[in-house]
Amino acid sequence: STQFKIDEIQNAAITFINQLKQSDRVTVISFDEKIKVLTPPTNDRNVLRNAIRQISFGGGTSLYQAVSYTINQQLRNVPGRKAIVLFTDGVDTTSQGAGYY
C-alpha cells in the first residue's frame, strides 16, 4: 500500500538519521511479508543511508511481527535508552503469531 511512496519514506528516514547525535546507533530493519535486518547497530551514517536506499517492497506487511521481533530479538540486550521509529501506513496484512500491543 506504500509502494508509490517509497522515495518519500526513504527521504524521511534519512532526514531522521541525519539529525541524530553522532554517538547514536541505529539498526535498519525493513519488513514486508518478511523481516530483513539491513544493518547491525551503527553510527556510520553512510552505511545507514545505503541500507535505507536498498529497501524495497514485497507483497504484504508484517507490521506486528516486525515490531515484536525488533523488541524481543534486536533490542533485548541493548543497554540504555532505546527507540523504535517506524515508517509505515499502519496496516498489517501478513503477521503470524504477533498482534498489536
Short mmCIF file of C-alpha atoms in Angstrom, two decimals:
data_model
loop_
_atom_site.label_atom_id
_atom_site.label_comp_id
_atom_site.label_asym_id
_atom_site.label_seq_id
_atom_site.Cartn_x
_atom_site.Cartn_y
_atom_site.Cartn_z
CA SER A 1 0.00 0.00 0.00
CA THR A 2 3.01 2.30 0.33
CA GLN A 3 4.83 1.25 -2.85
CA PHE A 4 4.15 4.61 -4.50
CA LYS A 5 5.60 6.48 -1.51
CA ILE A 6 8.98 4.67 -1.27
CA ASP A 7 11.00 7.79 -2.12
CA GLU A 8 9.17 9.88 0.48
CA ILE A 9 9.60 7.20 3.14
CA GLN A 10 13.30 6.79 2.39
CA ASN A 11 13.87 10.55 2.39
CA ALA A 12 12.08 10.90 5.74
CA ALA A 13 14.17 8.09 7.25
CA ILE A 14 17.43 9.64 6.00
CA THR A 15 16.39 13.07 7.30
CA PHE A 16 15.76 11.47 10.68
CA ILE A 17 19.16 9.76 10.92
CA ASN A 18 20.93 12.92 9.75
CA GLN A 19 19.53 14.72 12.82
CA LEU A 20 20.72 12.19 15.41
CA LYS A 21 23.73 12.67 17.66
CA GLN A 22 26.94 11.22 16.22
CA SER A 23 27.09 8.73 19.11
CA ASP A 24 23.55 7.40 18.47
CA ARG A 25 23.48 3.94 16.96
CA VAL A 26 20.77 2.81 14.57
CA THR A 27 19.73 -0.56 13.18
CA VAL A 28 17.82 -0.52 9.89
CA ILE A 29 15.19 -3.24 9.63
CA SER A 30 12.78 -3.46 6.73
CA PHE A 31 9.65 -5.54 6.56
CA ASP A 32 7.07 -6.62 4.09
CA GLU A 33 5.89 -10.21 4.38
CA LYS A 34 9.43 -10.92 5.66
CA ILE A 35 11.63 -9.12 8.18
CA LYS A 36 15.10 -8.13 6.98
CA VAL A 37 17.87 -6.77 9.22
CA LEU A 38 19.82 -4.50 6.87
CA THR A 39 22.43 -3.16 9.31
CA PRO A 40 23.74 -4.01 12.75
CA PRO A 41 23.62 -1.16 15.27
CA THR A 42 25.92 1.52 13.83
CA ASN A 43 26.53 5.24 13.90
CA ASP A 44 28.01 5.21 10.37
CA ARG A 45 25.59 7.46 8.50
CA ASN A 46 26.78 6.28 5.08
CA VAL A 47 26.03 2.65 5.96
CA LEU A 48 22.60 3.67 7.23
CA ARG A 49 21.77 5.80 4.18
CA ASN A 50 22.83 2.99 1.83
CA ALA A 51 20.70 0.47 3.71
CA ILE A 52 17.67 2.76 3.61
CA ARG A 53 18.09 3.24 -0.15
CA GLN A 54 18.17 -0.58 -0.62
CA ILE A 55 14.73 -1.08 0.92
CA SER A 56 12.13 -2.43 -1.48
CA PHE A 57 8.56 -3.58 -1.09
CA GLY A 58 7.13 -7.06 -1.25
CA GLY A 59 3.66 -8.49 -1.24
CA GLY A 60 2.48 -7.96 2.33
CA THR A 61 3.01 -6.11 5.59
CA SER A 62 4.03 -7.98 8.74
CA LEU A 63 3.94 -4.88 10.91
CA TYR A 64 3.15 -6.53 14.27
CA GLN A 65 5.62 -9.33 13.66
CA ALA A 66 8.36 -6.81 12.79
CA VAL A 67 7.75 -4.77 15.94
CA SER A 68 7.71 -7.90 18.11
CA TYR A 69 10.93 -9.17 16.51
CA THR A 70 12.65 -5.81 16.97
CA ILE A 71 11.71 -5.52 20.64
CA ASN A 72 12.32 -9.14 21.61
CA GLN A 73 15.30 -10.04 19.42
CA GLN A 74 17.15 -6.89 18.40
CA LEU A 75 16.71 -4.55 21.39
CA ARG A 76 16.56 -7.05 24.25
CA ASN A 77 20.27 -6.88 25.12
CA VAL A 78 20.95 -3.29 24.10
CA PRO A 79 21.76 -1.26 27.23
CA GLY A 80 20.39 2.21 27.83
CA ARG A 81 17.58 4.07 26.18
CA LYS A 82 16.07 2.67 23.02
CA ALA A 83 13.54 3.86 20.49
CA ILE A 84 11.75 2.38 17.50
CA VAL A 85 10.97 4.73 14.64
CA LEU A 86 8.50 3.12 12.31
CA PHE A 87 7.76 4.25 8.76
CA THR A 88 4.53 2.51 7.75
CA ASP A 89 0.92 3.13 6.81
CA GLY A 90 -0.04 1.11 9.89
CA VAL A 91 -1.87 -1.65 8.04
CA ASP A 92 -0.80 -5.21 8.93
CA THR A 93 -1.73 -7.85 6.40
CA THR A 94 0.59 -10.82 6.97
CA SER A 95 1.80 -11.10 10.61
CA GLN A 96 1.76 -14.57 12.07
CA GLY A 97 1.99 -15.15 15.82
CA ALA A 98 2.04 -11.47 16.74
CA GLY A 99 -0.69 -8.93 17.36
CA TYR A 100 -0.82 -5.28 18.26
CA TYR A 101 0.19 -4.36 21.82
#
